[in-house]
Each structure stands twice: as structure tokens, then as C-alpha cells.
């Protein structure tokens, strides 16, 4: 099933207004006085959702809406949205969209600890004042800003460390190729006291199972990897609030909210991709293996593979790039079978080793043309990597 890309969503922003929650009007003008450092911190949160595409100009802005001593900041690129609040002295109420990039950069450079932002709708601009500094920025109409998905879902508190550690272990395996949108997401499933996340770009696959101490919602959804990665940058307490809607997911942490669309489509049946039997199984020290792989990767350029050779009692990792150079390093390995030589993408192998927790890496191999598996000692993380056919 095809799904809409972010670009298509942007061009359809106006059509989707009716499907989103109600947003603020423009009001009759307002004056906001706020602490510079807190403003900078909050802009740093929402600024990451500002669209860098030029299709819909208002998406390049940050929505400021003010009422009763509270300033709300929000941004969206139609794939994810971020919003947060801070205390402010507010005169009047209303909303305005200020170009995101200059606002974020200016806020960091303001000379004084207090900032005044004054919006006059009739002028179509805001004035920013801090000490002797003053500037005037043209703005977008808040009525043109997409109405963001509601955060008024039934919320479930999920252990923050467990959720973010699971994301961190699998996210690097998600695809960055927008031509296969379903693979740019992470399959997230809660089941019987356990959180399972899976990501694949069709060349490698990561599966992480995490035990949960608290009850979790019944959920299976494909969530954009970028959105889940953004959660790690949001300050918060011990838990993250999770809410599920039909077409989007809500995450709340601290005083910030992240909403993201769910990706439609069929995620690969990862269980069928994992081999059940292996010809070779050995345990290697993670730190030493990681160092050897990193050093060899320096000379694995222009898509040159890393070559792993298992022989009696040792593992040799080598790489060669024409007109650049070659390298070879050997480390002890508890191996006593026939010589086996297999090739891997250097970056993918390095990512796999780095994803392992603990002191040891379990390596499982079948033959030079079949997938290899890396596992940690706990058995709750699996990294599958496809080999590269070696010349000769």
C-alpha cells in the first residue's frame, strides 16, 4: 500500500485542516515579555520540527500563541509536530507564526536576559527587543498554520529509560530511503509486559525486546524513526506519556509534546527473516572487536567490504581500497572449524557491534552468502546483517 510522503502531506495541508484539532486564532495583537534563556531552550525543542522544504512557507515558521501568562510554541513539518510552553508576561492574546530559522538564531544572540516580542497584525510583523537590540520580522498568519493533532488522548505512562534505550538500539537500522516509506519507520509493539521494536533497511535488521514493569497499551504501529529519535532530545521525568489515535501517536514528556503520524503499510515479517540454525557460533569480546572493526573501516572506502576470516583460533579483519591502501588485523577467537571468509558493509558491521550491550558479542554464521546474526549476552537484542559477495 502506498502512503503519503512528507512532501505530499505539505501540499495537502489545507485539505487536512478539518481532520486536525482546533488551533488558535490570530487575535488583535499582543506583547510578550519572556526570559531569554528559557525562550532559547524552548525554541531549541520545537525548532527541530520546522520544515526545511519550501512547498508550504508557513511550515518554515514557529507558531507563538499567548494567553493568561503562558506562551505556547509549536512547529510541524506535517510528519511530526513539537509543542511546548513557558511562563511569560502577556499583554493581549492571540497567535502569530514567526520564521523559524531567524527566530532561533536571533534568540541565542540577544544581549540581555529579558526579551520583548510585540505583534501588530495590521503591520504583518513582530518587533523583537532585548536591551539595545531591536529587529522587525515579517510573519505568517496563524490562520494558515496547520491545526495540530490533539494531545487529548487516553495516556499511558511508559518508563522513560526503557523506551528510549529500546529506540536507541534499533533506530540506526531504519531506512533513510523515502521511496520505501514503511522502512523509514520502526515497528513498535506492546505485548504482555514487553515492548518490542524492530527496524530494517533491507540490508540489516534490529530487534529489541524490553521488559516493562508497568501496564502498557495494546499497540502495534509503524512510527517514523525520526520521531522516536526526537524523543531522546526532550527533557522529562521518569516516564513518557503515550497516547494512540487512529492516524497518529502522541508522546508527552516534561512540558513538551510530540505528535507524529503513523505510517501505513505492511512491515516485513521479521520473524521469518531470522535464521533458526547456524554452522558457526562464537563469543567475542565486544570492546576488542569494535576497535578492530573501526580501524579496518578506515580503509574500507568506496563501498569496499570488510573481509572477516575465521581460521583455527583466530579472527582476521581486513580491508582493501584500490589506490588508497589495505589493512589487516588479527584477534583471538574460539574457533576450530574449517576456514570461513565472509564480507560485510563496514558501516553496517560497525553499527551492529556498537548496538550490543555488555562485554561480549555472540556471532552466528551460516555461510558466506547467508545472513549473519549478532546478539548480546542478555538475548534480548538481535542484529541481522546481510553479507557482501566477495570477489574471487
XYZ file of C-alpha atoms in Angstrom:
392
model
C 0.000 0.000 0.000
C 1.409 3.396 -0.897
C 1.484 6.081 1.754
C 1.754 9.825 1.523
C 5.220 11.303 1.691
C 6.002 14.364 3.796
C 6.042 16.480 0.649
C 2.603 15.272 -0.360
C 1.349 15.959 3.139
C 2.636 19.506 2.955
C 0.855 20.275 -0.285
C -2.319 18.812 1.191
C -2.050 20.776 4.433
C -5.059 22.953 3.763
C -7.243 19.977 2.871
C -6.405 18.290 6.164
C -7.478 21.171 8.388
C -10.786 19.569 9.147
C -9.080 16.385 10.356
C -6.947 18.165 12.942
C -7.678 19.660 16.314
C -8.727 23.251 16.670
C -5.913 25.822 16.766
C -5.786 29.436 17.962
C -6.917 32.481 16.024
C -4.742 35.471 15.323
C -6.202 37.806 17.966
C -5.849 41.582 17.866
C -2.184 41.841 18.760
C -0.061 41.020 21.755
C 3.057 41.895 23.687
C 5.126 39.159 25.308
C 7.915 39.591 27.833
C 9.929 36.449 28.485
C 13.272 35.289 29.881
C 15.789 34.909 27.040
C 17.423 31.683 28.267
C 14.109 29.911 28.721
C 12.939 31.115 25.314
C 16.147 29.794 23.737
C 15.693 26.413 25.422
C 12.090 26.066 24.278
C 12.889 27.197 20.734
C 15.571 24.533 20.684
C 12.865 21.938 21.286
C 10.286 22.998 18.712
C 12.799 24.246 16.134
C 13.633 20.677 15.173
C 10.143 20.234 13.703
C 10.370 23.287 11.450
C 10.068 22.232 7.806
C 13.090 22.790 5.585
C 11.050 22.224 2.433
C 9.783 25.254 0.559
C 6.449 23.852 -0.575
C 4.332 25.485 2.145
C 6.026 28.580 3.543
C 4.097 28.730 6.802
C 5.635 25.372 7.797
C 9.023 27.085 7.960
C 7.738 29.095 10.904
C 7.175 28.631 14.617
C 3.710 29.305 15.985
C 3.619 31.555 19.064
C 0.297 31.728 20.869
C -0.167 33.598 24.131
C -2.808 33.804 26.810
C -3.031 34.282 30.586
C 0.674 34.287 31.394
C 1.594 31.364 29.147
C 3.417 31.353 25.827
C 2.973 28.231 23.696
C 5.458 27.414 20.935
C 4.730 24.891 18.190
C 6.172 23.712 14.882
C 5.383 20.974 12.394
C 6.610 19.589 9.101
C 3.393 17.563 8.683
C 5.198 14.348 9.688
C 5.834 15.298 13.282
C 4.945 18.245 15.462
C 6.541 19.581 18.611
C 4.980 21.971 21.085
C 5.923 23.299 24.500
C 5.074 26.111 26.913
C 6.818 28.636 29.103
C 5.814 31.322 31.518
C 5.630 34.835 30.104
C 4.176 38.223 30.879
C 1.449 38.609 28.268
C -0.437 41.716 27.270
C -3.310 40.756 24.961
C -3.748 37.351 23.415
C -3.524 35.799 20.008
C -1.135 33.907 17.766
C 1.451 34.536 15.096
C 3.864 32.434 13.038
C 7.440 33.748 13.000
C 10.039 32.407 10.508
C 11.738 29.648 12.469
C 15.392 29.814 11.474
C 15.961 33.545 12.092
C 13.943 33.428 15.315
C 16.026 30.563 16.735
C 19.321 32.155 15.709
C 18.375 35.628 16.952
C 17.194 34.378 20.335
C 20.600 32.820 21.042
C 22.386 36.091 20.272
C 20.211 38.573 22.162
C 22.249 40.747 24.530
C 20.007 40.927 27.603
C 18.307 38.348 29.827
C 14.806 39.643 29.010
C 13.114 39.673 25.596
C 10.038 41.539 24.403
C 8.107 40.304 21.387
C 5.362 42.618 20.143
C 2.964 41.584 17.387
C 0.828 44.057 15.465
C -1.454 42.268 12.988
C -2.065 45.398 10.939
C 1.681 45.630 10.192
C 2.172 41.923 9.453
C 5.335 41.892 11.575
C 6.732 41.342 15.045
C 9.233 43.517 16.824
C 11.865 41.801 18.980
C 13.605 43.926 21.600
C 16.340 42.970 24.063
C 18.281 45.805 25.682
C 19.741 47.977 22.936
C 18.859 45.418 20.257
C 15.728 45.756 18.131
C 14.582 43.952 14.993
C 11.436 43.622 12.929
C 10.485 40.345 11.298
C 7.741 39.739 8.760
C 5.398 36.966 9.854
C 2.892 34.441 8.577
C -0.780 34.443 9.511
C -1.572 31.946 12.260
C -4.796 31.039 10.449
C -2.665 29.464 7.711
C -0.771 27.245 10.148
C -1.983 23.615 10.190
C -4.094 22.718 13.165
C -2.030 20.253 15.118
C -3.250 16.801 16.172
C -4.938 16.728 19.534
C -2.991 15.562 22.569
C -6.209 14.789 24.430
C -5.814 11.050 24.052
C -6.001 8.413 26.765
C -2.451 8.472 28.037
C -0.291 5.652 29.384
C 2.892 6.273 31.368
C 5.830 4.306 29.930
C 9.193 4.016 31.670
C 11.346 6.666 30.001
C 14.673 4.841 30.177
C 13.209 1.597 28.838
C 11.510 3.326 25.911
C 14.472 5.481 24.894
C 17.029 2.702 25.308
C 14.945 0.497 23.018
C 14.731 3.260 20.415
C 18.479 3.849 20.595
C 19.288 0.183 19.998
C 17.215 -0.208 16.833
C 16.925 3.236 15.208
C 20.151 3.087 13.192
C 18.757 0.175 11.180
C 15.793 2.175 9.866
C 15.992 3.180 6.211
C 16.534 6.747 5.054
C 15.189 5.981 1.591
C 11.855 7.770 1.222
C 10.980 5.625 -1.808
C 10.119 2.831 0.664
C 8.365 4.796 3.411
C 7.400 1.823 5.543
C 11.091 1.030 6.108
C 11.769 4.569 7.383
C 9.664 3.660 10.391
C 10.147 1.490 13.443
C 7.639 -1.233 14.202
C 6.529 -0.678 17.805
C 4.539 -3.325 19.624
C 3.488 -3.577 23.242
C 2.585 -7.057 24.418
C 2.125 -8.716 27.838
C 4.536 -6.617 29.846
C 7.013 -6.289 26.998
C 7.973 -3.644 24.462
C 9.243 -4.839 21.081
C 10.813 -2.569 18.461
C 12.020 -3.610 15.013
C 13.763 -1.644 12.274
C 15.230 -2.649 8.917
C 16.535 -1.056 5.736
C 16.504 -4.467 3.964
C 20.291 -4.834 4.408
C 20.222 -5.194 8.177
C 17.596 -5.746 10.845
C 17.474 -4.835 14.538
C 15.073 -6.389 17.041
C 14.952 -5.312 20.701
C 12.659 -6.740 23.358
C 12.385 -4.833 26.638
C 10.577 -5.979 29.763
C 8.207 -3.392 31.247
C 7.258 -3.200 34.903
C 4.065 -1.252 34.249
C 0.961 -1.927 32.195
C 1.125 -0.642 28.614
C -1.495 -0.041 25.931
C -2.209 -2.625 23.300
C -0.446 -1.140 20.333
C 1.205 -2.163 17.108
C 2.169 0.722 14.863
C 4.870 1.785 12.452
C 6.217 5.074 13.787
C 8.717 7.252 11.899
C 12.218 6.582 13.211
C 12.949 10.292 13.188
C 10.055 10.989 15.550
C 11.190 8.356 18.036
C 14.749 9.651 17.881
C 13.494 13.152 18.654
C 12.116 11.850 21.964
C 15.662 11.385 23.226
C 16.216 15.148 22.923
C 13.201 16.124 25.026
C 13.774 16.766 28.711
C 11.479 14.905 31.033
C 10.966 12.881 34.190
C 10.903 9.152 34.829
C 8.076 8.390 32.406
C 6.853 9.348 28.957
C 3.114 9.646 28.367
C 1.929 7.739 25.316
C -1.401 8.211 23.568
C -2.649 6.468 20.443
C -5.056 7.871 17.864
C -6.243 6.255 14.663
C -3.696 8.015 12.463
C -1.145 9.483 14.870
C 0.683 8.867 18.134
C 1.222 11.337 20.982
C 4.231 11.448 23.304
C 4.370 13.755 26.314
C 7.498 14.392 28.359
C 8.055 17.169 30.842
C 6.254 20.189 29.408
C 6.738 19.187 25.759
C 4.510 17.226 23.415
C 5.494 15.360 20.275
C 2.879 14.073 17.847
C 3.658 12.040 14.770
C 1.747 10.308 12.025
C 1.537 6.540 11.907
C 2.948 5.047 8.738
C 0.512 2.938 6.765
C 1.706 -0.224 5.081
C 2.857 -3.756 5.789
C 6.066 -4.080 7.790
C 8.235 -7.078 6.814
C 7.621 -10.249 8.816
C 10.894 -10.036 10.690
C 10.492 -13.412 12.400
C 10.635 -15.152 9.036
C 13.874 -13.337 8.223
C 15.760 -14.606 11.279
C 17.607 -17.893 10.658
C 16.973 -20.665 13.150
C 20.122 -22.772 12.717
C 23.762 -21.831 12.275
C 27.011 -23.528 11.318
C 29.214 -21.288 13.439
C 28.531 -19.728 16.848
C 31.212 -17.966 18.863
C 31.543 -15.297 21.522
C 33.954 -12.389 21.079
C 34.907 -9.522 23.421
C 32.910 -6.504 22.290
C 35.479 -3.806 23.034
C 38.280 -5.553 21.151
C 36.062 -6.459 18.200
C 34.735 -2.908 17.988
C 38.265 -1.464 17.936
C 39.444 -3.888 15.248
C 36.400 -3.188 13.067
C 36.758 0.585 13.463
C 40.418 0.535 12.470
C 39.771 -1.653 9.442
C 36.832 0.537 8.393
C 39.159 3.493 7.844
C 40.476 1.806 4.694
C 37.136 0.304 3.602
C 36.255 3.144 1.220
C 34.138 3.379 -1.956
C 31.879 0.542 -0.820
C 34.821 -1.785 -0.257
C 33.762 -4.547 2.152
C 35.324 -5.628 5.391
C 36.636 -9.173 4.983
C 36.349 -11.432 8.044
C 38.404 -14.627 8.009
C 37.880 -17.273 10.666
C 40.624 -19.854 10.999
C 41.944 -22.050 13.796
C 41.910 -19.926 16.961
C 41.719 -16.508 15.311
C 39.640 -13.911 13.504
C 41.299 -11.701 10.913
C 39.592 -8.500 9.784
C 40.937 -6.889 6.610
C 40.027 -4.229 4.074
C 41.483 -3.002 0.814
C 40.602 0.010 -1.312
C 42.285 0.444 -4.650
C 44.641 3.437 -4.840
C 44.179 4.048 -1.100
C 45.671 1.148 0.828
C 44.982 -2.014 2.738
C 44.875 -3.222 6.327
C 44.746 -6.498 8.223
C 44.442 -7.228 11.955
C 44.037 -10.488 13.866
C 42.431 -11.170 17.224
C 41.938 -14.415 19.176
C 38.710 -16.339 18.558
C 37.440 -19.645 19.953
C 37.084 -21.225 16.514
C 38.276 -24.625 15.375
C 36.373 -25.349 12.148
C 37.272 -25.022 8.511
C 38.388 -21.642 7.251
C 35.447 -19.308 6.627
C 35.682 -15.953 4.840
C 32.721 -13.554 4.745
C 32.347 -9.890 3.754
C 30.232 -7.118 5.284
C 29.470 -3.462 4.720
C 31.867 -1.692 7.099
C 29.358 0.840 8.431
C 26.667 -1.767 8.999
C 29.018 -4.115 10.842
C 30.337 -1.263 12.976
C 26.764 -0.192 13.845
C 25.881 -3.745 14.772
C 28.795 -4.177 17.156
C 28.145 -0.755 18.714
C 24.489 -1.701 19.285
C 25.451 -4.609 21.524
C 25.303 -4.031 25.275
C 27.544 -5.856 27.700
C 31.087 -7.128 27.395
C 30.596 -9.828 24.762
C 29.147 -10.250 21.286
C 27.626 -13.520 20.146
C 28.349 -14.056 16.448
C 26.295 -16.593 14.500
C 27.130 -17.526 10.903
C 25.802 -19.975 8.318
C 27.950 -19.456 5.218
C 29.429 -16.523 3.230
C 26.144 -15.941 1.365
C 23.635 -16.182 4.214
C 22.723 -13.560 6.863
C 24.820 -13.277 9.997
C 23.488 -12.557 13.485
C 24.973 -10.513 16.313
C 23.407 -10.862 19.763
C 24.155 -9.559 23.231
C 24.540 -11.817 26.224
C 21.094 -10.939 27.542
C 19.453 -12.407 24.451
C 17.001 -9.513 24.156
C 18.679 -7.809 21.181
C 19.315 -9.266 17.730
C 21.126 -7.617 14.827
C 20.912 -9.326 11.426
C 23.323 -8.215 8.710
C 23.409 -9.351 5.093
C 26.834 -10.318 3.734
C 28.543 -8.916 0.645
C 29.622 -11.389 -2.004
C 33.416 -11.268 -2.160
C 35.324 -11.286 -5.436
C 37.475 -14.326 -6.054
